[in-house]
PDB file of C-alpha atoms in Angstrom:
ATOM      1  CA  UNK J   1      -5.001 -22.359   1.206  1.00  0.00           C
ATOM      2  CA  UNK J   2      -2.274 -20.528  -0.693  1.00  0.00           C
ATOM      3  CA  UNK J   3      -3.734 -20.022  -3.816  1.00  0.00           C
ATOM      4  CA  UNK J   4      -6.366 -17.774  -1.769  1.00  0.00           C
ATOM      5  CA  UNK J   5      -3.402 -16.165  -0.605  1.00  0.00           C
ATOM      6  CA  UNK J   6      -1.630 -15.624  -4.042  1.00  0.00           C
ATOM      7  CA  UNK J   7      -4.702 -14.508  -5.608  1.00  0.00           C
ATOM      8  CA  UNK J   8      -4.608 -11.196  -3.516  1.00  0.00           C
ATOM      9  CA  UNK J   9      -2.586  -8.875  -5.400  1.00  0.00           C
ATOM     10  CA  UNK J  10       0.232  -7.386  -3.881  1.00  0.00           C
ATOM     11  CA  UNK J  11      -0.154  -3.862  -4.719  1.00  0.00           C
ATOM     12  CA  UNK J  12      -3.421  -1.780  -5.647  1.00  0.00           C
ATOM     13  CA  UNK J  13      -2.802   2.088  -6.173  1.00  0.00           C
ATOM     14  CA  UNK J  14      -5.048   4.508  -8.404  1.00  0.00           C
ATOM     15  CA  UNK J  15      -3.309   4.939 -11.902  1.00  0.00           C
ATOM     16  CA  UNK J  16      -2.572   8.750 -11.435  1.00  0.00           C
ATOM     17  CA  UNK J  17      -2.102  11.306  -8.660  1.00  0.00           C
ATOM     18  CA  UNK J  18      -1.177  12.181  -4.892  1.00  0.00           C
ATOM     19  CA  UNK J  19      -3.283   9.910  -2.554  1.00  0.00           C
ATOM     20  CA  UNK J  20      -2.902   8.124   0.677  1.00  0.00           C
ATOM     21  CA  UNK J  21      -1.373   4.844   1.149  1.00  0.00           C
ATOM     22  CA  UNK J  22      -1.138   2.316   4.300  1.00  0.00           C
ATOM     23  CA  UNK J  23       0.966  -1.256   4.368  1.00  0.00           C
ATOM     24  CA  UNK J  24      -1.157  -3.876   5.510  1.00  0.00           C
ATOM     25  CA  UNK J  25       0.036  -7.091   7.344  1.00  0.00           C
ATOM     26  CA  UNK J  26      -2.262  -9.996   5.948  1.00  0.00           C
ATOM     27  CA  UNK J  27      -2.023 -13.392   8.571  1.00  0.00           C
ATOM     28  CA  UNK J  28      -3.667 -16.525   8.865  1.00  0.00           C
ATOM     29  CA  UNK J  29      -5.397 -16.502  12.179  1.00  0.00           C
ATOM     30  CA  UNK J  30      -3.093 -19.034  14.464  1.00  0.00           C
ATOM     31  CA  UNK J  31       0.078 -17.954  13.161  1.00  0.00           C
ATOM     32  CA  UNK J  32       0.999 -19.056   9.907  1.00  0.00           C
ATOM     33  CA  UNK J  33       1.851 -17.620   6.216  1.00  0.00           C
ATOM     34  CA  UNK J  34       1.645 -13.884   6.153  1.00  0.00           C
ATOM     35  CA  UNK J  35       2.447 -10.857   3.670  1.00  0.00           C
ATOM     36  CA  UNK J  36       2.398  -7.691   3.203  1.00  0.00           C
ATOM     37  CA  UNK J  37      -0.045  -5.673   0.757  1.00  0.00           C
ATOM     38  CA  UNK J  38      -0.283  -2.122  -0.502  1.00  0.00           C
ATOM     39  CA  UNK J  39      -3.371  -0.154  -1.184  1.00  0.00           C
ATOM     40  CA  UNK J  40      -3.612   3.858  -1.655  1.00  0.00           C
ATOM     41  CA  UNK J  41      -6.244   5.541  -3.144  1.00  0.00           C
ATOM     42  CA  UNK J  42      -8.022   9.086  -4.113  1.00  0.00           C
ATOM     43  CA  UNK J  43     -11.180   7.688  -2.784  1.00  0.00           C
ATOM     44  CA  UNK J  44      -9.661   7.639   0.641  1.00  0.00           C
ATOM     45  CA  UNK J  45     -10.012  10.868   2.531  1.00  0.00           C
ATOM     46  CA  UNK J  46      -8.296   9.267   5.517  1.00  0.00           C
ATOM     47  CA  UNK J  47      -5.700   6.261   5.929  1.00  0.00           C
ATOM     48  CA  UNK J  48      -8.489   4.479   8.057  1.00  0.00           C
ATOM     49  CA  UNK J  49     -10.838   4.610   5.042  1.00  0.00           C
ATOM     50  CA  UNK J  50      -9.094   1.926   3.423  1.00  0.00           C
ATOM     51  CA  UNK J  51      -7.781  -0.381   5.777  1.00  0.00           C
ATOM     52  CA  UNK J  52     -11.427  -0.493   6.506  1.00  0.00           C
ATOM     53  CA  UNK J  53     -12.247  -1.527   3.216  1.00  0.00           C
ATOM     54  CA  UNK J  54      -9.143  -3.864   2.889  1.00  0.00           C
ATOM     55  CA  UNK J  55     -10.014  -5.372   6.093  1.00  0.00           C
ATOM     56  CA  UNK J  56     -13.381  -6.534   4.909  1.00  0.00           C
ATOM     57  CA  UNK J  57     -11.618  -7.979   2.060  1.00  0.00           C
ATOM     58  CA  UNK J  58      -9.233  -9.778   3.451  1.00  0.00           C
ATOM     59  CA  UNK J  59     -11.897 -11.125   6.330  1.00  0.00           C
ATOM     60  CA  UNK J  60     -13.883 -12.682   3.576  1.00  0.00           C
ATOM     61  CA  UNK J  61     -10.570 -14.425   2.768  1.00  0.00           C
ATOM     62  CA  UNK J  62     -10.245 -15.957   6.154  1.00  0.00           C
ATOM     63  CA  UNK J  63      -7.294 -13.206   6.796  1.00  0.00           C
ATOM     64  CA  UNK J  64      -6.486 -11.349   9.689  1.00  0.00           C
ATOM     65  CA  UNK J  65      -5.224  -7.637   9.147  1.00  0.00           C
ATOM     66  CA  UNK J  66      -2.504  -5.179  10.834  1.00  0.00           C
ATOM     67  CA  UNK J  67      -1.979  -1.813   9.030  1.00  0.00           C
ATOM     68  CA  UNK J  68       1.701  -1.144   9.748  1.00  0.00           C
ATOM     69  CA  UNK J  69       2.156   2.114   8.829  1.00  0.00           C
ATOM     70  CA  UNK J  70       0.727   4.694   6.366  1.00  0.00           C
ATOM     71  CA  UNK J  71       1.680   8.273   3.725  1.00  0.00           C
ATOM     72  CA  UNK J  72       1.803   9.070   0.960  1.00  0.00           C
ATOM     73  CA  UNK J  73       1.752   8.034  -3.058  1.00  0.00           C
ATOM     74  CA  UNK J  74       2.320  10.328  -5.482  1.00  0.00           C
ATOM     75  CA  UNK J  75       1.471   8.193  -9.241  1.00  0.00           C
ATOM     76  CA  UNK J  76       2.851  10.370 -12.445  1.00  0.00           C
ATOM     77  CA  UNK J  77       1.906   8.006 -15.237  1.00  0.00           C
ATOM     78  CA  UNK J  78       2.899   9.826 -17.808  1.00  0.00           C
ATOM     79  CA  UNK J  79       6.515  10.537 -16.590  1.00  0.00           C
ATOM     80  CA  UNK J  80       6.687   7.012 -15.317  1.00  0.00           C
ATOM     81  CA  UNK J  81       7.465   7.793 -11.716  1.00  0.00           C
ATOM     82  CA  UNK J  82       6.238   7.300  -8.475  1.00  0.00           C
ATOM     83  CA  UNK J  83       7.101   8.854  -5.289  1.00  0.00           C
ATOM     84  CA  UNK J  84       6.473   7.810  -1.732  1.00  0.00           C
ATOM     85  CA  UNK J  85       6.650   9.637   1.025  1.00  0.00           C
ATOM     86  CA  UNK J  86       4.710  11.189   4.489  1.00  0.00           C
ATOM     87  CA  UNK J  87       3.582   9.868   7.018  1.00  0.00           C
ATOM     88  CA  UNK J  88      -0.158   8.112   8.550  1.00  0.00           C
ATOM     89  CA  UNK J  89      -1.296  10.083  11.816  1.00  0.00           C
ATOM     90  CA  UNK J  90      -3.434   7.225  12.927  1.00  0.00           C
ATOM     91  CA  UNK J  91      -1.005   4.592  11.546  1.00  0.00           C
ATOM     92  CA  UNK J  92       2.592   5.891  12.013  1.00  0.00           C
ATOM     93  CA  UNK J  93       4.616   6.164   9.084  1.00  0.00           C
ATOM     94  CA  UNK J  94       5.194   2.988   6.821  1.00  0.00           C
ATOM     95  CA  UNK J  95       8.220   1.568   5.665  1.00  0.00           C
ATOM     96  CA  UNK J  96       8.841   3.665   2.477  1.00  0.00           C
ATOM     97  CA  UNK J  97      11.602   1.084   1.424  1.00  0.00           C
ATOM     98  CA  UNK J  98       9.465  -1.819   2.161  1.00  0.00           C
ATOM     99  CA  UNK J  99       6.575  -0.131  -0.070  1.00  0.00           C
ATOM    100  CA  UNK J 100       8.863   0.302  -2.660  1.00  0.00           C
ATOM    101  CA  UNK J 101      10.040  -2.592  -3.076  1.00  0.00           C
ATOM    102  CA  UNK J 102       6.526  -4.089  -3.547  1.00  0.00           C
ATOM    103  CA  UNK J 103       5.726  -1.484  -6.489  1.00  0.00           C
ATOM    104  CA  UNK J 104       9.529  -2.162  -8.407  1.00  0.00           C
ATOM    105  CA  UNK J 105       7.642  -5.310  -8.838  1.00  0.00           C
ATOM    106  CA  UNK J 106       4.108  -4.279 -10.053  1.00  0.00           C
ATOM    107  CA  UNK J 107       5.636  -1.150 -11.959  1.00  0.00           C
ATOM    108  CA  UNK J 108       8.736  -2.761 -13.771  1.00  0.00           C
ATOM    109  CA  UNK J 109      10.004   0.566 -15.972  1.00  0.00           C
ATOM    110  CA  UNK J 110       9.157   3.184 -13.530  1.00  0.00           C
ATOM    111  CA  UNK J 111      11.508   5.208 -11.319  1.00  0.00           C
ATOM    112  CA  UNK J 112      10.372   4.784  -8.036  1.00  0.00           C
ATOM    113  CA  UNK J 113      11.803   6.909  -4.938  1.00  0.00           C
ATOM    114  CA  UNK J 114      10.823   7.424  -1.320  1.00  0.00           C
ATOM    115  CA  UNK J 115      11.507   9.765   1.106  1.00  0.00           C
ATOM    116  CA  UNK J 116      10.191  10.516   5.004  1.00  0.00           C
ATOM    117  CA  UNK J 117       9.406  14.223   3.665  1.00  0.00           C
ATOM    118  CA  UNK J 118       6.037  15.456   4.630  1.00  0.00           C
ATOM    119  CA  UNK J 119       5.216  16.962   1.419  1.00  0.00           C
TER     120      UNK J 119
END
């Protein structure tokens, strides 16, 4: 029930660097709760590399999956900032505002900005 749901952290990004991120939908088949997640990592050469991997996941959990949109992350730990921006080819592009939102949260004292710049 929902403390399945609660134990699936909201946001997972690597700790430093430019890497690709996607927005993932998370519903209980038949309707019900549903969230939204963020994952990005270096590991990822493509956007479809880890909704795959989030999909198995979250299938294990009883979840269904959407990805709603991909770009990028770019993590400078040492400056405390993060920046989101670009765009997912296979996804469409992500709501930058939504994403950042999510990581205000997880990332309390950075500065956080987003923009639908390419680069």
């Amino acid at each position: 029930g929902r403390s399945a749901m609660a134990a699936v952290q909201d946001v997972e990004i690597d700790p430093e660097g430019t890497f690709k991120y996607i927005l993932v939908r998370l519903q209980r088949p038949g309707g019900g709760e549903q969230r939204d997640i963020v994952r990005g990592t270096k590991a990822a050469e493509f956007h479809n590399h880890i909704f795959e991997k989030v999909n198995l996941e979250m299938e294990k959990l009883g979840y269904e999956c959407k990805c709603i949109g991909g770009g990028k992350i770019e993590h400078n730990s040492k400056d405390k900032k993060i920046r989101v921006f670009g765009l997912s080819t296979a996804y469409g592009k992500a709501d930058h505002s939504v994403t950042v939102e999510m990581l205000k949260k997880e990332y309390t004292d950075y500065e956080i900005t987003w923009s639908d710049d390419k680069k």
